[in-house]
Amino acid sequence: MPALRRATGRLIDFALVVTAAALLAVLTFDRMSALVTDVPELAARGGFDLLTSRGDVLDASAGLGTSLWDKSVGYVRQAFALLVVAAFLCQWACLALAGRTVGKALTGLKVMPRTPGRAALRAAVTTATDVAVYAVACVRWSRARSCCRYWCGWSRWRCSC
């Protein structure tokens, strides 16, 4: 029974990290959509790039697309960095102050011994595991979607991959 309680506590802690990741995903999506919905600024930048391109329209449009892509990738990196910091601080604070995480508290478990150094090490390992699992899931999901787009003309309702 203790193994089940420990696994349940771990799943609750992981669910909290996934919830934080979902909230960060919503905020990141809003930031990325603001890049392309600001039509006057996009038109001004695109027009200026076109005028200064000396007739190389493809290079001007590629530069605009690349700058938008780089900003979007930067937003995603910022969200992952914030997820790592928030997950670590939450885990470390819970372990150092209370001797248990939220999931362990709900299942009635306590971590022993309760020193700040051990709490930081445990929080670092837990954070690395949680964020790595979430990142791998995101990469696998995006690769599966690109596979479906490539091989079977991907639509939400039908996919034979």
JSON list of C-alpha atoms in Angstrom, two decimals:
[
{"chain": "A", "resi": 1, "resn": "MET", "atom": "CA", "xyz": [0.00, 0.00, 0.00]},
{"chain": "A", "resi": 2, "resn": "PRO", "atom": "CA", "xyz": [2.83, 2.52, 0.68]},
{"chain": "A", "resi": 3, "resn": "ALA", "atom": "CA", "xyz": [4.01, 2.12, -2.93]},
{"chain": "A", "resi": 4, "resn": "LEU", "atom": "CA", "xyz": [0.54, 3.01, -4.18]},
{"chain": "A", "resi": 5, "resn": "ARG", "atom": "CA", "xyz": [0.39, 6.05, -1.92]},
{"chain": "A", "resi": 6, "resn": "ARG", "atom": "CA", "xyz": [3.84, 7.12, -3.08]},
{"chain": "A", "resi": 7, "resn": "ALA", "atom": "CA", "xyz": [2.87, 6.72, -6.75]},
{"chain": "A", "resi": 8, "resn": "THR", "atom": "CA", "xyz": [-0.38, 8.61, -6.17]},
{"chain": "A", "resi": 9, "resn": "GLY", "atom": "CA", "xyz": [1.52, 11.45, -4.47]},
{"chain": "A", "resi": 10, "resn": "ARG", "atom": "CA", "xyz": [4.00, 11.56, -7.36]},
{"chain": "A", "resi": 11, "resn": "LEU", "atom": "CA", "xyz": [1.16, 11.67, -9.91]},
{"chain": "A", "resi": 12, "resn": "ILE", "atom": "CA", "xyz": [-0.48, 14.54, -8.05]},
{"chain": "A", "resi": 13, "resn": "ASP", "atom": "CA", "xyz": [2.82, 16.45, -8.06]},
{"chain": "A", "resi": 14, "resn": "PHE", "atom": "CA", "xyz": [3.25, 15.75, -11.78]},
{"chain": "A", "resi": 15, "resn": "ALA", "atom": "CA", "xyz": [-0.33, 16.91, -12.43]},
{"chain": "A", "resi": 16, "resn": "LEU", "atom": "CA", "xyz": [0.56, 20.22, -10.79]},
{"chain": "A", "resi": 17, "resn": "VAL", "atom": "CA", "xyz": [3.54, 20.62, -13.12]},
{"chain": "A", "resi": 18, "resn": "VAL", "atom": "CA", "xyz": [1.38, 19.78, -16.15]},
{"chain": "A", "resi": 19, "resn": "THR", "atom": "CA", "xyz": [-1.19, 22.34, -14.97]},
{"chain": "A", "resi": 20, "resn": "ALA", "atom": "CA", "xyz": [1.54, 24.99, -14.71]},
{"chain": "A", "resi": 21, "resn": "ALA", "atom": "CA", "xyz": [2.79, 23.99, -18.16]},
{"chain": "A", "resi": 22, "resn": "ALA", "atom": "CA", "xyz": [-0.73, 24.31, -19.60]},
{"chain": "A", "resi": 23, "resn": "LEU", "atom": "CA", "xyz": [-1.10, 27.79, -18.12]},
{"chain": "A", "resi": 24, "resn": "LEU", "atom": "CA", "xyz": [2.27, 28.78, -19.54]},
{"chain": "A", "resi": 25, "resn": "ALA", "atom": "CA", "xyz": [1.25, 27.33, -22.90]},
{"chain": "A", "resi": 26, "resn": "VAL", "atom": "CA", "xyz": [-1.84, 29.53, -22.95]},
{"chain": "A", "resi": 27, "resn": "LEU", "atom": "CA", "xyz": [0.21, 32.61, -22.10]},
{"chain": "A", "resi": 28, "resn": "THR", "atom": "CA", "xyz": [2.85, 31.71, -24.68]},
{"chain": "A", "resi": 29, "resn": "PHE", "atom": "CA", "xyz": [0.20, 31.16, -27.34]},
{"chain": "A", "resi": 30, "resn": "ASP", "atom": "CA", "xyz": [-1.26, 34.59, -26.57]},
{"chain": "A", "resi": 31, "resn": "ARG", "atom": "CA", "xyz": [2.17, 36.16, -26.92]},
{"chain": "A", "resi": 32, "resn": "MET", "atom": "CA", "xyz": [2.80, 34.35, -30.20]},
{"chain": "A", "resi": 33, "resn": "SER", "atom": "CA", "xyz": [-0.60, 35.21, -31.64]},
{"chain": "A", "resi": 34, "resn": "ALA", "atom": "CA", "xyz": [0.01, 38.86, -30.76]},
{"chain": "A", "resi": 35, "resn": "LEU", "atom": "CA", "xyz": [2.97, 38.73, -33.14]},
{"chain": "A", "resi": 36, "resn": "VAL", "atom": "CA", "xyz": [0.80, 37.98, -36.16]},
{"chain": "A", "resi": 37, "resn": "THR", "atom": "CA", "xyz": [-2.38, 39.79, -35.19]},
{"chain": "A", "resi": 38, "resn": "ASP", "atom": "CA", "xyz": [-0.70, 43.18, -35.01]},
{"chain": "A", "resi": 39, "resn": "VAL", "atom": "CA", "xyz": [-1.44, 43.83, -38.69]},
{"chain": "A", "resi": 40, "resn": "PRO", "atom": "CA", "xyz": [-0.36, 47.49, -38.95]},
{"chain": "A", "resi": 41, "resn": "GLU", "atom": "CA", "xyz": [3.04, 46.75, -37.40]},
{"chain": "A", "resi": 42, "resn": "LEU", "atom": "CA", "xyz": [3.50, 43.67, -39.60]},
{"chain": "A", "resi": 43, "resn": "ALA", "atom": "CA", "xyz": [2.52, 45.62, -42.71]},
{"chain": "A", "resi": 44, "resn": "ALA", "atom": "CA", "xyz": [4.89, 48.45, -41.83]},
{"chain": "A", "resi": 45, "resn": "ARG", "atom": "CA", "xyz": [7.78, 46.09, -41.16]},
{"chain": "A", "resi": 46, "resn": "GLY", "atom": "CA", "xyz": [7.04, 43.99, -44.25]},
{"chain": "A", "resi": 47, "resn": "GLY", "atom": "CA", "xyz": [6.68, 47.08, -46.41]},
{"chain": "A", "resi": 48, "resn": "PHE", "atom": "CA", "xyz": [9.93, 48.54, -45.12]},
{"chain": "A", "resi": 49, "resn": "ASP", "atom": "CA", "xyz": [11.72, 45.22, -45.71]},
{"chain": "A", "resi": 50, "resn": "LEU", "atom": "CA", "xyz": [10.29, 45.10, -49.22]},
{"chain": "A", "resi": 51, "resn": "LEU", "atom": "CA", "xyz": [11.38, 48.66, -50.02]},
{"chain": "A", "resi": 52, "resn": "THR", "atom": "CA", "xyz": [14.90, 48.08, -48.76]},
{"chain": "A", "resi": 53, "resn": "SER", "atom": "CA", "xyz": [15.26, 44.65, -50.38]},
{"chain": "A", "resi": 54, "resn": "ARG", "atom": "CA", "xyz": [16.55, 45.98, -53.73]},
{"chain": "A", "resi": 55, "resn": "GLY", "atom": "CA", "xyz": [14.11, 43.77, -55.58]},
{"chain": "A", "resi": 56, "resn": "ASP", "atom": "CA", "xyz": [14.84, 40.56, -53.68]},
{"chain": "A", "resi": 57, "resn": "VAL", "atom": "CA", "xyz": [11.27, 39.84, -52.56]},
{"chain": "A", "resi": 58, "resn": "LEU", "atom": "CA", "xyz": [12.02, 36.29, -51.42]},
{"chain": "A", "resi": 59, "resn": "ASP", "atom": "CA", "xyz": [14.80, 37.44, -49.13]},
{"chain": "A", "resi": 60, "resn": "ALA", "atom": "CA", "xyz": [12.62, 40.20, -47.66]},
{"chain": "A", "resi": 61, "resn": "SER", "atom": "CA", "xyz": [9.74, 37.82, -46.94]},
{"chain": "A", "resi": 62, "resn": "ALA", "atom": "CA", "xyz": [12.10, 35.18, -45.58]},
{"chain": "A", "resi": 63, "resn": "GLY", "atom": "CA", "xyz": [13.60, 37.75, -43.24]},
{"chain": "A", "resi": 64, "resn": "LEU", "atom": "CA", "xyz": [10.16, 38.69, -41.92]},
{"chain": "A", "resi": 65, "resn": "GLY", "atom": "CA", "xyz": [9.16, 35.06, -41.49]},
{"chain": "A", "resi": 66, "resn": "THR", "atom": "CA", "xyz": [12.45, 34.19, -39.82]},
{"chain": "A", "resi": 67, "resn": "SER", "atom": "CA", "xyz": [12.17, 37.07, -37.37]},
{"chain": "A", "resi": 68, "resn": "LEU", "atom": "CA", "xyz": [8.63, 35.98, -36.41]},
{"chain": "A", "resi": 69, "resn": "TRP", "atom": "CA", "xyz": [9.79, 32.39, -36.06]},
{"chain": "A", "resi": 70, "resn": "ASP", "atom": "CA", "xyz": [12.77, 33.39, -33.91]},
{"chain": "A", "resi": 71, "resn": "LYS", "atom": "CA", "xyz": [10.54, 35.44, -31.61]},
{"chain": "A", "resi": 72, "resn": "SER", "atom": "CA", "xyz": [8.11, 32.53, -31.29]},
{"chain": "A", "resi": 73, "resn": "VAL", "atom": "CA", "xyz": [10.90, 30.09, -30.47]},
{"chain": "A", "resi": 74, "resn": "GLY", "atom": "CA", "xyz": [12.21, 32.57, -27.93]},
{"chain": "A", "resi": 75, "resn": "TYR", "atom": "CA", "xyz": [8.79, 32.73, -26.27]},
{"chain": "A", "resi": 76, "resn": "VAL", "atom": "CA", "xyz": [8.66, 28.93, -26.02]},
{"chain": "A", "resi": 77, "resn": "ARG", "atom": "CA", "xyz": [12.16, 28.83, -24.53]},
{"chain": "A", "resi": 78, "resn": "GLN", "atom": "CA", "xyz": [11.18, 31.46, -21.99]},
{"chain": "A", "resi": 79, "resn": "ALA", "atom": "CA", "xyz": [8.11, 29.43, -21.03]},
{"chain": "A", "resi": 80, "resn": "PHE", "atom": "CA", "xyz": [10.17, 26.26, -20.54]},
{"chain": "A", "resi": 81, "resn": "ALA", "atom": "CA", "xyz": [12.74, 28.15, -18.47]},
{"chain": "A", "resi": 82, "resn": "LEU", "atom": "CA", "xyz": [9.96, 29.63, -16.34]},
{"chain": "A", "resi": 83, "resn": "LEU", "atom": "CA", "xyz": [8.43, 26.15, -15.94]},
{"chain": "A", "resi": 84, "resn": "VAL", "atom": "CA", "xyz": [11.75, 24.76, -14.71]},
{"chain": "A", "resi": 85, "resn": "VAL", "atom": "CA", "xyz": [12.28, 27.61, -12.24]},
{"chain": "A", "resi": 86, "resn": "ALA", "atom": "CA", "xyz": [8.69, 27.53, -10.96]},
{"chain": "A", "resi": 87, "resn": "ALA", "atom": "CA", "xyz": [8.64, 23.73, -10.57]},
{"chain": "A", "resi": 88, "resn": "PHE", "atom": "CA", "xyz": [11.99, 23.73, -8.76]},
{"chain": "A", "resi": 89, "resn": "LEU", "atom": "CA", "xyz": [11.04, 26.57, -6.40]},
{"chain": "A", "resi": 90, "resn": "CYS", "atom": "CA", "xyz": [7.68, 25.00, -5.59]},
{"chain": "A", "resi": 91, "resn": "GLN", "atom": "CA", "xyz": [9.22, 21.58, -4.93]},
{"chain": "A", "resi": 92, "resn": "TRP", "atom": "CA", "xyz": [12.10, 22.99, -2.91]},
{"chain": "A", "resi": 93, "resn": "ALA", "atom": "CA", "xyz": [9.92, 25.31, -0.82]},
{"chain": "A", "resi": 94, "resn": "CYS", "atom": "CA", "xyz": [7.47, 22.53, -0.02]},
{"chain": "A", "resi": 95, "resn": "LEU", "atom": "CA", "xyz": [10.22, 20.07, 0.89]},
{"chain": "A", "resi": 96, "resn": "ALA", "atom": "CA", "xyz": [12.37, 22.52, 2.85]},
{"chain": "A", "resi": 97, "resn": "LEU", "atom": "CA", "xyz": [9.53, 24.14, 4.79]},
{"chain": "A", "resi": 98, "resn": "ALA", "atom": "CA", "xyz": [7.01, 21.35, 5.28]},
{"chain": "A", "resi": 99, "resn": "GLY", "atom": "CA", "xyz": [9.00, 18.20, 4.57]},
{"chain": "A", "resi": 100, "resn": "ARG", "atom": "CA", "xyz": [6.50, 17.10, 1.94]},
{"chain": "A", "resi": 101, "resn": "THR", "atom": "CA", "xyz": [5.17, 18.14, -1.44]},
{"chain": "A", "resi": 102, "resn": "VAL", "atom": "CA", "xyz": [1.51, 18.81, -2.15]},
{"chain": "A", "resi": 103, "resn": "GLY", "atom": "CA", "xyz": [0.98, 15.28, -3.49]},
{"chain": "A", "resi": 104, "resn": "LYS", "atom": "CA", "xyz": [2.74, 13.68, -0.55]},
{"chain": "A", "resi": 105, "resn": "ALA", "atom": "CA", "xyz": [0.73, 15.82, 1.88]},
{"chain": "A", "resi": 106, "resn": "LEU", "atom": "CA", "xyz": [-2.53, 14.71, 0.27]},
{"chain": "A", "resi": 107, "resn": "THR", "atom": "CA", "xyz": [-1.53, 11.06, 0.55]},
{"chain": "A", "resi": 108, "resn": "GLY", "atom": "CA", "xyz": [-0.17, 11.42, 4.09]},
{"chain": "A", "resi": 109, "resn": "LEU", "atom": "CA", "xyz": [3.52, 10.84, 3.34]},
{"chain": "A", "resi": 110, "resn": "LYS", "atom": "CA", "xyz": [6.50, 12.77, 4.68]},
{"chain": "A", "resi": 111, "resn": "VAL", "atom": "CA", "xyz": [10.08, 13.03, 3.38]},
{"chain": "A", "resi": 112, "resn": "MET", "atom": "CA", "xyz": [12.88, 12.36, 5.86]},
{"chain": "A", "resi": 113, "resn": "PRO", "atom": "CA", "xyz": [15.46, 13.86, 6.55]},
{"chain": "A", "resi": 114, "resn": "ARG", "atom": "CA", "xyz": [14.42, 17.45, 6.03]},
{"chain": "A", "resi": 115, "resn": "THR", "atom": "CA", "xyz": [17.60, 19.47, 5.40]},
{"chain": "A", "resi": 116, "resn": "PRO", "atom": "CA", "xyz": [17.63, 22.32, 2.86]},
{"chain": "A", "resi": 117, "resn": "GLY", "atom": "CA", "xyz": [20.48, 20.74, 0.88]},
{"chain": "A", "resi": 118, "resn": "ARG", "atom": "CA", "xyz": [18.72, 17.40, 0.53]},
{"chain": "A", "resi": 119, "resn": "ALA", "atom": "CA", "xyz": [15.49, 19.20, -0.29]},
{"chain": "A", "resi": 120, "resn": "ALA", "atom": "CA", "xyz": [17.24, 21.15, -3.06]},
{"chain": "A", "resi": 121, "resn": "LEU", "atom": "CA", "xyz": [18.75, 17.95, -4.50]},
{"chain": "A", "resi": 122, "resn": "ARG", "atom": "CA", "xyz": [15.42, 16.13, -4.37]},
{"chain": "A", "resi": 123, "resn": "ALA", "atom": "CA", "xyz": [13.64, 19.13, -5.92]},
{"chain": "A", "resi": 124, "resn": "ALA", "atom": "CA", "xyz": [16.24, 19.36, -8.71]},
{"chain": "A", "resi": 125, "resn": "VAL", "atom": "CA", "xyz": [15.90, 15.68, -9.60]},
{"chain": "A", "resi": 126, "resn": "THR", "atom": "CA", "xyz": [12.10, 15.84, -9.47]},
{"chain": "A", "resi": 127, "resn": "THR", "atom": "CA", "xyz": [12.01, 19.01, -11.58]},
{"chain": "A", "resi": 128, "resn": "ALA", "atom": "CA", "xyz": [14.38, 17.56, -14.17]},
{"chain": "A", "resi": 129, "resn": "THR", "atom": "CA", "xyz": [12.25, 14.42, -14.39]},
{"chain": "A", "resi": 130, "resn": "ASP", "atom": "CA", "xyz": [8.92, 16.26, -14.61]},
{"chain": "A", "resi": 131, "resn": "VAL", "atom": "CA", "xyz": [10.02, 18.79, -17.20]},
{"chain": "A", "resi": 132, "resn": "ALA", "atom": "CA", "xyz": [11.91, 16.16, -19.24]},
{"chain": "A", "resi": 133, "resn": "VAL", "atom": "CA", "xyz": [8.84, 13.90, -19.38]},
{"chain": "A", "resi": 134, "resn": "TYR", "atom": "CA", "xyz": [6.67, 16.87, -20.40]},
{"chain": "A", "resi": 135, "resn": "ALA", "atom": "CA", "xyz": [9.20, 18.02, -23.04]},
{"chain": "A", "resi": 136, "resn": "VAL", "atom": "CA", "xyz": [9.51, 14.53, -24.53]},
{"chain": "A", "resi": 137, "resn": "ALA", "atom": "CA", "xyz": [5.72, 14.26, -24.69]},
{"chain": "A", "resi": 138, "resn": "CYS", "atom": "CA", "xyz": [5.52, 17.61, -26.50]},
{"chain": "A", "resi": 139, "resn": "VAL", "atom": "CA", "xyz": [8.20, 16.60, -29.01]},
{"chain": "A", "resi": 140, "resn": "ARG", "atom": "CA", "xyz": [6.61, 13.20, -29.65]},
{"chain": "A", "resi": 141, "resn": "TRP", "atom": "CA", "xyz": [3.20, 14.81, -30.14]},
{"chain": "A", "resi": 142, "resn": "SER", "atom": "CA", "xyz": [4.52, 17.41, -32.57]},
{"chain": "A", "resi": 143, "resn": "ARG", "atom": "CA", "xyz": [6.47, 14.78, -34.52]},
{"chain": "A", "resi": 144, "resn": "ALA", "atom": "CA", "xyz": [3.41, 12.54, -34.71]},
{"chain": "A", "resi": 145, "resn": "ARG", "atom": "CA", "xyz": [1.38, 15.44, -36.08]},
{"chain": "A", "resi": 146, "resn": "SER", "atom": "CA", "xyz": [4.04, 16.29, -38.68]},
{"chain": "A", "resi": 147, "resn": "CYS", "atom": "CA", "xyz": [4.22, 12.60, -39.64]},
{"chain": "A", "resi": 148, "resn": "CYS", "atom": "CA", "xyz": [0.47, 12.55, -40.20]},
{"chain": "A", "resi": 149, "resn": "ARG", "atom": "CA", "xyz": [0.62, 15.75, -42.26]},
{"chain": "A", "resi": 150, "resn": "TYR", "atom": "CA", "xyz": [3.38, 14.32, -44.44]},
{"chain": "A", "resi": 151, "resn": "TRP", "atom": "CA", "xyz": [2.16, 10.78, -44.97]},
{"chain": "A", "resi": 152, "resn": "CYS", "atom": "CA", "xyz": [-1.61, 10.95, -45.07]},
{"chain": "A", "resi": 153, "resn": "GLY", "atom": "CA", "xyz": [-2.53, 14.55, -45.75]},
{"chain": "A", "resi": 154, "resn": "TRP", "atom": "CA", "xyz": [-3.40, 14.92, -42.03]},
{"chain": "A", "resi": 155, "resn": "SER", "atom": "CA", "xyz": [-6.75, 15.94, -40.84]},
{"chain": "A", "resi": 156, "resn": "ARG", "atom": "CA", "xyz": [-8.06, 15.84, -37.30]},
{"chain": "A", "resi": 157, "resn": "TRP", "atom": "CA", "xyz": [-10.66, 13.23, -38.05]},
{"chain": "A", "resi": 158, "resn": "ARG", "atom": "CA", "xyz": [-8.73, 10.76, -40.08]},
{"chain": "A", "resi": 159, "resn": "CYS", "atom": "CA", "xyz": [-5.20, 9.51, -39.79]},
{"chain": "A", "resi": 160, "resn": "SER", "atom": "CA", "xyz": [-3.83, 6.09, -40.61]},
{"chain": "A", "resi": 161, "resn": "CYS", "atom": "CA", "xyz": [-0.39, 6.62, -39.00]}
]
